[in-house]
JSON list of C-alpha atoms in Angstrom, two decimals:
[
{"chain": "A", "resi": 1, "resn": "MET", "atom": "CA", "xyz": [-172.97, 252.62, -39.58]},
{"chain": "A", "resi": 2, "resn": "SER", "atom": "CA", "xyz": [-175.28, 253.25, -36.78]},
{"chain": "A", "resi": 3, "resn": "HIS", "atom": "CA", "xyz": [-178.18, 255.57, -37.20]},
{"chain": "A", "resi": 4, "resn": "LYS", "atom": "CA", "xyz": [-179.23, 255.82, -33.60]},
{"chain": "A", "resi": 5, "resn": "PRO", "atom": "CA", "xyz": [-177.42, 257.83, -30.98]},
{"chain": "A", "resi": 6, "resn": "LEU", "atom": "CA", "xyz": [-177.28, 255.06, -28.55]},
{"chain": "A", "resi": 7, "resn": "ILE", "atom": "CA", "xyz": [-175.43, 251.80, -29.00]},
{"chain": "A", "resi": 8, "resn": "LEU", "atom": "CA", "xyz": [-175.35, 248.70, -26.75]},
{"chain": "A", "resi": 9, "resn": "ALA", "atom": "CA", "xyz": [-172.05, 247.06, -26.90]},
{"chain": "A", "resi": 10, "resn": "SER", "atom": "CA", "xyz": [-173.44, 243.45, -26.24]},
{"chain": "A", "resi": 11, "resn": "LEU", "atom": "CA", "xyz": [-174.83, 240.57, -28.07]},
{"chain": "A", "resi": 12, "resn": "SER", "atom": "CA", "xyz": [-176.74, 239.43, -25.13]},
{"chain": "A", "resi": 13, "resn": "PRO", "atom": "CA", "xyz": [-180.49, 238.94, -25.86]},
{"chain": "A", "resi": 14, "resn": "PHE", "atom": "CA", "xyz": [-181.22, 239.51, -22.14]},
{"chain": "A", "resi": 15, "resn": "ARG", "atom": "CA", "xyz": [-179.47, 242.93, -22.03]},
{"chain": "A", "resi": 16, "resn": "LYS", "atom": "CA", "xyz": [-181.15, 243.93, -25.44]},
{"chain": "A", "resi": 17, "resn": "SER", "atom": "CA", "xyz": [-184.60, 243.07, -24.10]},
{"chain": "A", "resi": 18, "resn": "ILE", "atom": "CA", "xyz": [-184.06, 244.96, -20.85]},
{"chain": "A", "resi": 19, "resn": "LEU", "atom": "CA", "xyz": [-183.19, 248.16, -22.75]},
{"chain": "A", "resi": 20, "resn": "GLU", "atom": "CA", "xyz": [-186.18, 247.70, -25.20]},
{"chain": "A", "resi": 21, "resn": "ASN", "atom": "CA", "xyz": [-188.53, 247.01, -22.31]},
{"chain": "A", "resi": 22, "resn": "ALA", "atom": "CA", "xyz": [-187.38, 250.32, -20.79]},
{"chain": "A", "resi": 23, "resn": "GLY", "atom": "CA", "xyz": [-188.33, 252.07, -23.95]},
{"chain": "A", "resi": 24, "resn": "LEU", "atom": "CA", "xyz": [-184.87, 252.92, -25.24]},
{"chain": "A", "resi": 25, "resn": "GLU", "atom": "CA", "xyz": [-183.95, 253.27, -28.82]},
{"chain": "A", "resi": 26, "resn": "PHE", "atom": "CA", "xyz": [-180.64, 251.88, -29.66]},
{"chain": "A", "resi": 27, "resn": "ASP", "atom": "CA", "xyz": [-178.50, 249.88, -32.03]},
{"chain": "A", "resi": 28, "resn": "VAL", "atom": "CA", "xyz": [-176.57, 246.60, -31.01]},
{"chain": "A", "resi": 29, "resn": "GLU", "atom": "CA", "xyz": [-172.80, 246.02, -31.76]},
{"chain": "A", "resi": 30, "resn": "GLY", "atom": "CA", "xyz": [-170.64, 243.37, -30.32]},
{"chain": "A", "resi": 31, "resn": "ALA", "atom": "CA", "xyz": [-167.34, 244.36, -28.66]},
{"chain": "A", "resi": 32, "resn": "LYS", "atom": "CA", "xyz": [-164.31, 242.75, -30.15]},
{"chain": "A", "resi": 33, "resn": "ILE", "atom": "CA", "xyz": [-162.16, 242.09, -27.10]},
{"chain": "A", "resi": 34, "resn": "ASP", "atom": "CA", "xyz": [-160.63, 238.99, -25.59]},
{"chain": "A", "resi": 35, "resn": "GLU", "atom": "CA", "xyz": [-161.86, 239.23, -21.95]},
{"chain": "A", "resi": 36, "resn": "ARG", "atom": "CA", "xyz": [-159.40, 236.73, -20.51]},
{"chain": "A", "resi": 37, "resn": "GLU", "atom": "CA", "xyz": [-156.26, 238.25, -22.33]},
{"chain": "A", "resi": 38, "resn": "LEU", "atom": "CA", "xyz": [-157.37, 241.67, -21.26]},
{"chain": "A", "resi": 39, "resn": "GLU", "atom": "CA", "xyz": [-157.70, 240.49, -17.66]},
{"chain": "A", "resi": 40, "resn": "LYS", "atom": "CA", "xyz": [-154.03, 239.14, -17.79]},
{"chain": "A", "resi": 41, "resn": "THR", "atom": "CA", "xyz": [-152.87, 242.70, -18.57]},
{"chain": "A", "resi": 42, "resn": "LEU", "atom": "CA", "xyz": [-154.73, 244.32, -15.69]},
{"chain": "A", "resi": 43, "resn": "GLY", "atom": "CA", "xyz": [-152.78, 242.33, -12.92]},
{"chain": "A", "resi": 44, "resn": "LYS", "atom": "CA", "xyz": [-154.29, 241.67, -9.44]},
{"chain": "A", "resi": 45, "resn": "ILE", "atom": "CA", "xyz": [-157.61, 243.55, -9.16]},
{"chain": "A", "resi": 46, "resn": "THR", "atom": "CA", "xyz": [-160.78, 242.97, -7.30]},
{"chain": "A", "resi": 47, "resn": "PRO", "atom": "CA", "xyz": [-163.67, 241.28, -9.00]},
{"chain": "A", "resi": 48, "resn": "GLN", "atom": "CA", "xyz": [-165.47, 244.65, -8.66]},
{"chain": "A", "resi": 49, "resn": "GLU", "atom": "CA", "xyz": [-162.78, 246.59, -10.55]},
{"chain": "A", "resi": 50, "resn": "LEU", "atom": "CA", "xyz": [-162.51, 243.83, -13.14]},
{"chain": "A", "resi": 51, "resn": "ALA", "atom": "CA", "xyz": [-166.24, 244.14, -13.92]},
{"chain": "A", "resi": 52, "resn": "LYS", "atom": "CA", "xyz": [-165.79, 247.95, -14.33]},
{"chain": "A", "resi": 53, "resn": "LYS", "atom": "CA", "xyz": [-162.61, 247.65, -16.51]},
{"chain": "A", "resi": 54, "resn": "LEU", "atom": "CA", "xyz": [-164.29, 245.07, -18.83]},
{"chain": "A", "resi": 55, "resn": "ALA", "atom": "CA", "xyz": [-167.37, 247.21, -19.15]},
{"chain": "A", "resi": 56, "resn": "MET", "atom": "CA", "xyz": [-165.26, 250.23, -20.00]},
{"chain": "A", "resi": 57, "resn": "LYS", "atom": "CA", "xyz": [-163.17, 248.42, -22.53]},
{"chain": "A", "resi": 58, "resn": "LYS", "atom": "CA", "xyz": [-166.14, 246.96, -24.38]},
{"chain": "A", "resi": 59, "resn": "ALA", "atom": "CA", "xyz": [-167.76, 250.56, -24.48]},
{"chain": "A", "resi": 60, "resn": "GLU", "atom": "CA", "xyz": [-164.49, 251.89, -25.85]},
{"chain": "A", "resi": 61, "resn": "ASP", "atom": "CA", "xyz": [-164.04, 249.27, -28.36]},
{"chain": "A", "resi": 62, "resn": "VAL", "atom": "CA", "xyz": [-167.44, 249.86, -30.02]},
{"chain": "A", "resi": 63, "resn": "SER", "atom": "CA", "xyz": [-167.19, 253.65, -29.52]},
{"chain": "A", "resi": 64, "resn": "SER", "atom": "CA", "xyz": [-163.98, 253.71, -31.47]},
{"chain": "A", "resi": 65, "resn": "ARG", "atom": "CA", "xyz": [-165.88, 252.28, -34.46]},
{"chain": "A", "resi": 66, "resn": "PHE", "atom": "CA", "xyz": [-168.89, 254.47, -33.76]},
{"chain": "A", "resi": 67, "resn": "PRO", "atom": "CA", "xyz": [-167.44, 257.76, -32.45]},
{"chain": "A", "resi": 68, "resn": "ASP", "atom": "CA", "xyz": [-170.59, 259.83, -32.85]},
{"chain": "A", "resi": 69, "resn": "ALA", "atom": "CA", "xyz": [-172.83, 257.54, -30.75]},
{"chain": "A", "resi": 70, "resn": "LEU", "atom": "CA", "xyz": [-172.99, 257.16, -27.04]},
{"chain": "A", "resi": 71, "resn": "VAL", "atom": "CA", "xyz": [-172.00, 253.48, -26.38]},
{"chain": "A", "resi": 72, "resn": "ILE", "atom": "CA", "xyz": [-173.19, 251.26, -23.38]},
{"chain": "A", "resi": 73, "resn": "GLY", "atom": "CA", "xyz": [-170.70, 248.78, -22.27]},
{"chain": "A", "resi": 74, "resn": "CYS", "atom": "CA", "xyz": [-171.39, 246.12, -19.42]},
{"chain": "A", "resi": 75, "resn": "ASP", "atom": "CA", "xyz": [-169.81, 243.15, -17.94]},
{"chain": "A", "resi": 76, "resn": "GLN", "atom": "CA", "xyz": [-170.40, 240.97, -14.91]},
{"chain": "A", "resi": 77, "resn": "THR", "atom": "CA", "xyz": [-168.07, 239.12, -12.67]},
{"chain": "A", "resi": 78, "resn": "LEU", "atom": "CA", "xyz": [-168.96, 236.42, -10.09]},
{"chain": "A", "resi": 79, "resn": "GLU", "atom": "CA", "xyz": [-167.09, 236.63, -6.77]},
{"chain": "A", "resi": 80, "resn": "LEU", "atom": "CA", "xyz": [-166.83, 233.56, -4.66]},
{"chain": "A", "resi": 81, "resn": "GLU", "atom": "CA", "xyz": [-164.65, 233.84, -1.44]},
{"chain": "A", "resi": 82, "resn": "GLY", "atom": "CA", "xyz": [-162.69, 236.79, -2.90]},
{"chain": "A", "resi": 83, "resn": "ASN", "atom": "CA", "xyz": [-161.95, 235.22, -6.27]},
{"chain": "A", "resi": 84, "resn": "ALA", "atom": "CA", "xyz": [-163.42, 236.08, -9.77]},
{"chain": "A", "resi": 85, "resn": "LEU", "atom": "CA", "xyz": [-164.76, 232.86, -11.39]},
{"chain": "A", "resi": 86, "resn": "HIS", "atom": "CA", "xyz": [-165.34, 232.48, -15.14]},
{"chain": "A", "resi": 87, "resn": "LYS", "atom": "CA", "xyz": [-167.65, 230.62, -17.30]},
{"chain": "A", "resi": 88, "resn": "VAL", "atom": "CA", "xyz": [-167.31, 226.85, -17.48]},
{"chain": "A", "resi": 89, "resn": "ALA", "atom": "CA", "xyz": [-166.48, 224.85, -20.58]},
{"chain": "A", "resi": 90, "resn": "ASN", "atom": "CA", "xyz": [-168.85, 221.93, -20.38]},
{"chain": "A", "resi": 91, "resn": "LEU", "atom": "CA", "xyz": [-171.67, 220.27, -18.33]},
{"chain": "A", "resi": 92, "resn": "GLU", "atom": "CA", "xyz": [-169.02, 218.61, -15.97]},
{"chain": "A", "resi": 93, "resn": "GLY", "atom": "CA", "xyz": [-167.95, 222.11, -15.21]},
{"chain": "A", "resi": 94, "resn": "VAL", "atom": "CA", "xyz": [-171.59, 223.13, -14.54]},
{"chain": "A", "resi": 95, "resn": "ARG", "atom": "CA", "xyz": [-171.69, 220.26, -11.95]},
{"chain": "A", "resi": 96, "resn": "ASP", "atom": "CA", "xyz": [-168.51, 221.31, -10.26]},
{"chain": "A", "resi": 97, "resn": "ARG", "atom": "CA", "xyz": [-169.57, 225.06, -10.25]},
{"chain": "A", "resi": 98, "resn": "LEU", "atom": "CA", "xyz": [-172.96, 224.16, -8.53]},
{"chain": "A", "resi": 99, "resn": "PHE", "atom": "CA", "xyz": [-171.12, 222.10, -5.96]},
{"chain": "A", "resi": 100, "resn": "SER", "atom": "CA", "xyz": [-168.73, 224.94, -5.29]},
{"chain": "A", "resi": 101, "resn": "LEU", "atom": "CA", "xyz": [-171.65, 227.51, -4.81]},
{"chain": "A", "resi": 102, "resn": "SER", "atom": "CA", "xyz": [-173.81, 225.11, -2.65]},
{"chain": "A", "resi": 103, "resn": "SER", "atom": "CA", "xyz": [-174.45, 226.51, 0.87]},
{"chain": "A", "resi": 104, "resn": "LYS", "atom": "CA", "xyz": [-172.45, 229.57, 0.13]},
{"chain": "A", "resi": 105, "resn": "THR", "atom": "CA", "xyz": [-172.99, 233.31, -0.51]},
{"chain": "A", "resi": 106, "resn": "HIS", "atom": "CA", "xyz": [-171.51, 234.76, -3.79]},
{"chain": "A", "resi": 107, "resn": "TYR", "atom": "CA", "xyz": [-171.66, 238.21, -5.30]},
{"chain": "A", "resi": 108, "resn": "LEU", "atom": "CA", "xyz": [-172.52, 239.30, -8.84]},
{"chain": "A", "resi": 109, "resn": "HIS", "atom": "CA", "xyz": [-170.77, 242.54, -9.79]},
{"chain": "A", "resi": 110, "resn": "SER", "atom": "CA", "xyz": [-172.33, 244.11, -12.80]},
{"chain": "A", "resi": 111, "resn": "GLY", "atom": "CA", "xyz": [-170.19, 247.01, -14.34]},
{"chain": "A", "resi": 112, "resn": "ILE", "atom": "CA", "xyz": [-171.65, 249.55, -16.70]},
{"chain": "A", "resi": 113, "resn": "ALA", "atom": "CA", "xyz": [-169.93, 252.30, -18.76]},
{"chain": "A", "resi": 114, "resn": "LEU", "atom": "CA", "xyz": [-170.69, 255.10, -21.24]},
{"chain": "A", "resi": 115, "resn": "ALA", "atom": "CA", "xyz": [-168.27, 255.88, -24.08]},
{"chain": "A", "resi": 116, "resn": "LYS", "atom": "CA", "xyz": [-168.11, 258.47, -26.75]},
{"chain": "A", "resi": 117, "resn": "ALA", "atom": "CA", "xyz": [-165.36, 258.99, -29.37]},
{"chain": "A", "resi": 118, "resn": "GLY", "atom": "CA", "xyz": [-163.46, 255.99, -28.05]},
{"chain": "A", "resi": 119, "resn": "LYS", "atom": "CA", "xyz": [-163.21, 257.06, -24.57]},
{"chain": "A", "resi": 120, "resn": "ALA", "atom": "CA", "xyz": [-165.34, 256.05, -21.58]},
{"chain": "A", "resi": 121, "resn": "ASP", "atom": "CA", "xyz": [-166.30, 258.98, -19.46]},
{"chain": "A", "resi": 122, "resn": "TRP", "atom": "CA", "xyz": [-168.56, 257.24, -16.79]},
{"chain": "A", "resi": 123, "resn": "VAL", "atom": "CA", "xyz": [-168.39, 253.90, -15.15]},
{"chain": "A", "resi": 124, "resn": "GLY", "atom": "CA", "xyz": [-170.78, 252.42, -12.63]},
{"chain": "A", "resi": 125, "resn": "LEU", "atom": "CA", "xyz": [-171.12, 249.38, -10.61]},
{"chain": "A", "resi": 126, "resn": "SER", "atom": "CA", "xyz": [-174.03, 247.42, -8.90]},
{"chain": "A", "resi": 127, "resn": "THR", "atom": "CA", "xyz": [-173.75, 244.26, -6.82]},
{"chain": "A", "resi": 128, "resn": "ALA", "atom": "CA", "xyz": [-176.20, 241.41, -5.94]},
{"chain": "A", "resi": 129, "resn": "LYS", "atom": "CA", "xyz": [-175.45, 239.13, -3.02]},
{"chain": "A", "resi": 130, "resn": "MET", "atom": "CA", "xyz": [-176.63, 235.73, -3.88]},
{"chain": "A", "resi": 131, "resn": "THR", "atom": "CA", "xyz": [-177.09, 232.81, -1.20]},
{"chain": "A", "resi": 132, "resn": "VAL", "atom": "CA", "xyz": [-177.38, 229.36, -2.51]},
{"chain": "A", "resi": 133, "resn": "ARG", "atom": "CA", "xyz": [-179.18, 226.74, -0.62]},
{"chain": "A", "resi": 134, "resn": "SER", "atom": "CA", "xyz": [-177.70, 223.33, 0.28]},
{"chain": "A", "resi": 135, "resn": "LEU", "atom": "CA", "xyz": [-177.82, 221.48, -3.16]},
{"chain": "A", "resi": 136, "resn": "SER", "atom": "CA", "xyz": [-178.12, 217.67, -3.08]},
{"chain": "A", "resi": 137, "resn": "PRO", "atom": "CA", "xyz": [-176.35, 215.61, -5.79]},
{"chain": "A", "resi": 138, "resn": "GLU", "atom": "CA", "xyz": [-179.84, 214.43, -6.92]},
{"chain": "A", "resi": 139, "resn": "PHE", "atom": "CA", "xyz": [-181.02, 218.03, -7.42]},
{"chain": "A", "resi": 140, "resn": "ILE", "atom": "CA", "xyz": [-178.01, 219.00, -9.38]},
{"chain": "A", "resi": 141, "resn": "ASP", "atom": "CA", "xyz": [-178.46, 215.99, -11.63]},
{"chain": "A", "resi": 142, "resn": "TYR", "atom": "CA", "xyz": [-182.09, 217.00, -12.10]},
{"chain": "A", "resi": 143, "resn": "TYR", "atom": "CA", "xyz": [-181.20, 220.65, -12.72]},
{"chain": "A", "resi": 144, "resn": "ILE", "atom": "CA", "xyz": [-178.56, 219.98, -15.35]},
{"chain": "A", "resi": 145, "resn": "ASP", "atom": "CA", "xyz": [-180.85, 217.67, -17.08]},
{"chain": "A", "resi": 146, "resn": "LYS", "atom": "CA", "xyz": [-183.72, 220.12, -17.20]},
{"chain": "A", "resi": 147, "resn": "ALA", "atom": "CA", "xyz": [-181.69, 223.21, -17.78]},
{"chain": "A", "resi": 148, "resn": "GLY", "atom": "CA", "xyz": [-179.44, 221.84, -20.53]},
{"chain": "A", "resi": 149, "resn": "GLU", "atom": "CA", "xyz": [-176.46, 223.35, -21.98]},
{"chain": "A", "resi": 150, "resn": "ASP", "atom": "CA", "xyz": [-177.86, 226.89, -21.87]},
{"chain": "A", "resi": 151, "resn": "VAL", "atom": "CA", "xyz": [-176.59, 227.24, -18.35]},
{"chain": "A", "resi": 152, "resn": "GLN", "atom": "CA", "xyz": [-173.02, 227.18, -19.64]},
{"chain": "A", "resi": 153, "resn": "SER", "atom": "CA", "xyz": [-173.53, 230.71, -20.92]},
{"chain": "A", "resi": 154, "resn": "SER", "atom": "CA", "xyz": [-173.69, 232.05, -17.31]},
{"chain": "A", "resi": 155, "resn": "VAL", "atom": "CA", "xyz": [-170.77, 232.24, -15.01]},
{"chain": "A", "resi": 156, "resn": "GLY", "atom": "CA", "xyz": [-172.88, 230.96, -12.09]},
{"chain": "A", "resi": 157, "resn": "ALA", "atom": "CA", "xyz": [-174.47, 228.25, -14.29]},
{"chain": "A", "resi": 158, "resn": "TYR", "atom": "CA", "xyz": [-177.87, 229.54, -13.67]},
{"chain": "A", "resi": 159, "resn": "GLN", "atom": "CA", "xyz": [-180.50, 232.06, -15.04]},
{"chain": "A", "resi": 160, "resn": "VAL", "atom": "CA", "xyz": [-182.74, 233.28, -12.27]},
{"chain": "A", "resi": 161, "resn": "GLU", "atom": "CA", "xyz": [-185.57, 234.06, -14.66]},
{"chain": "A", "resi": 162, "resn": "GLY", "atom": "CA", "xyz": [-185.90, 230.33, -15.15]},
{"chain": "A", "resi": 163, "resn": "LEU", "atom": "CA", "xyz": [-185.22, 227.10, -13.30]},
{"chain": "A", "resi": 164, "resn": "GLY", "atom": "CA", "xyz": [-181.97, 228.66, -11.79]},
{"chain": "A", "resi": 165, "resn": "ILE", "atom": "CA", "xyz": [-184.23, 230.36, -9.19]},
{"chain": "A", "resi": 166, "resn": "GLN", "atom": "CA", "xyz": [-184.58, 227.09, -7.42]},
{"chain": "A", "resi": 167, "resn": "LEU", "atom": "CA", "xyz": [-180.89, 227.35, -6.48]},
{"chain": "A", "resi": 168, "resn": "PHE", "atom": "CA", "xyz": [-181.37, 230.01, -3.94]},
{"chain": "A", "resi": 169, "resn": "ASP", "atom": "CA", "xyz": [-182.41, 230.57, -0.31]},
{"chain": "A", "resi": 170, "resn": "LYS", "atom": "CA", "xyz": [-181.87, 234.51, -0.46]},
{"chain": "A", "resi": 171, "resn": "ILE", "atom": "CA", "xyz": [-181.00, 237.20, -3.12]},
{"chain": "A", "resi": 172, "resn": "ASP", "atom": "CA", "xyz": [-180.20, 240.68, -2.13]},
{"chain": "A", "resi": 173, "resn": "GLY", "atom": "CA", "xyz": [-180.01, 243.05, -5.13]},
{"chain": "A", "resi": 174, "resn": "ASP", "atom": "CA", "xyz": [-182.16, 244.09, -8.06]},
{"chain": "A", "resi": 175, "resn": "TYR", "atom": "CA", "xyz": [-183.07, 241.83, -11.02]},
{"chain": "A", "resi": 176, "resn": "PHE", "atom": "CA", "xyz": [-181.25, 243.93, -13.65]},
{"chain": "A", "resi": 177, "resn": "THR", "atom": "CA", "xyz": [-177.88, 243.58, -11.76]},
{"chain": "A", "resi": 178, "resn": "ILE", "atom": "CA", "xyz": [-178.42, 239.88, -11.61]},
{"chain": "A", "resi": 179, "resn": "ILE", "atom": "CA", "xyz": [-179.02, 239.75, -15.52]},
{"chain": "A", "resi": 180, "resn": "GLY", "atom": "CA", "xyz": [-175.95, 241.93, -15.95]},
{"chain": "A", "resi": 181, "resn": "LEU", "atom": "CA", "xyz": [-177.13, 245.24, -16.82]},
{"chain": "A", "resi": 182, "resn": "PRO", "atom": "CA", "xyz": [-177.62, 247.78, -13.79]},
{"chain": "A", "resi": 183, "resn": "LEU", "atom": "CA", "xyz": [-180.44, 249.43, -15.49]},
{"chain": "A", "resi": 184, "resn": "LEU", "atom": "CA", "xyz": [-181.40, 251.97, -12.74]},
{"chain": "A", "resi": 185, "resn": "LEU", "atom": "CA", "xyz": [-177.90, 253.25, -12.63]},
{"chain": "A", "resi": 186, "resn": "LEU", "atom": "CA", "xyz": [-177.77, 253.59, -16.36]},
{"chain": "A", "resi": 187, "resn": "LEU", "atom": "CA", "xyz": [-181.29, 255.44, -16.58]},
{"chain": "A", "resi": 188, "resn": "GLN", "atom": "CA", "xyz": [-180.23, 257.94, -13.85]},
{"chain": "A", "resi": 189, "resn": "LYS", "atom": "CA", "xyz": [-177.09, 258.74, -15.97]},
{"chain": "A", "resi": 190, "resn": "LEU", "atom": "CA", "xyz": [-179.02, 258.96, -19.28]},
{"chain": "A", "resi": 191, "resn": "ARG", "atom": "CA", "xyz": [-181.45, 261.39, -17.58]},
{"chain": "A", "resi": 192, "resn": "GLU", "atom": "CA", "xyz": [-178.55, 263.45, -16.27]},
{"chain": "A", "resi": 193, "resn": "THR", "atom": "CA", "xyz": [-176.87, 263.72, -19.59]},
{"chain": "A", "resi": 194, "resn": "GLY", "atom": "CA", "xyz": [-180.19, 264.57, -21.35]},
{"chain": "A", "resi": 195, "resn": "ILE", "atom": "CA", "xyz": [-180.23, 261.51, -23.56]},
{"chain": "A", "resi": 196, "resn": "ILE", "atom": "CA", "xyz": [-183.60, 260.60, -22.05]},
{"chain": "A", "resi": 197, "resn": "ILE", "atom": "CA", "xyz": [-186.40, 262.87, -20.55]},
{"chain": "A", "resi": 198, "resn": "ARG", "atom": "CA", "xyz": [-186.10, 263.69, -16.93]}
]
């Protein structure tokens, strides 16, 4: 049972660190949903709507188990040429993903939701525009060798806080959106609801 009034419905160490650094007190609980199965039930929706729906469902799942707490759910989709991409299964998939992103602009849509008593009552979205430089096969080999299997945990096969920053020519959007938790949107809402001091 949670003793704090705020719960993060994510086991991501990056998201946890973001909230800790912002001075929030919260507990962490993982959401128990199958994202791909849920996506099938949603039919044809945009990558933006998908990010919001997944964030909402994660918040509601944890909120149903901790009805007295305010639960933060978040999720992120990567949109390339109008399609939502998913995490790759292996390093060969990383190689293919990097080739597909090379010399193109893609979008990271970070959805965020707040739920109480099993029902989400607020959903937000923030988007970052990511322009990847032209990547040579030699650089991709170097990148995969240096970055290792950790890059498989990201849908874009990169972490901008590390070696992944070398993939880009230009980034439009805030750091927190890229990491997958639109912190400025969240803090604004928490101030409005009185959870944190204005």
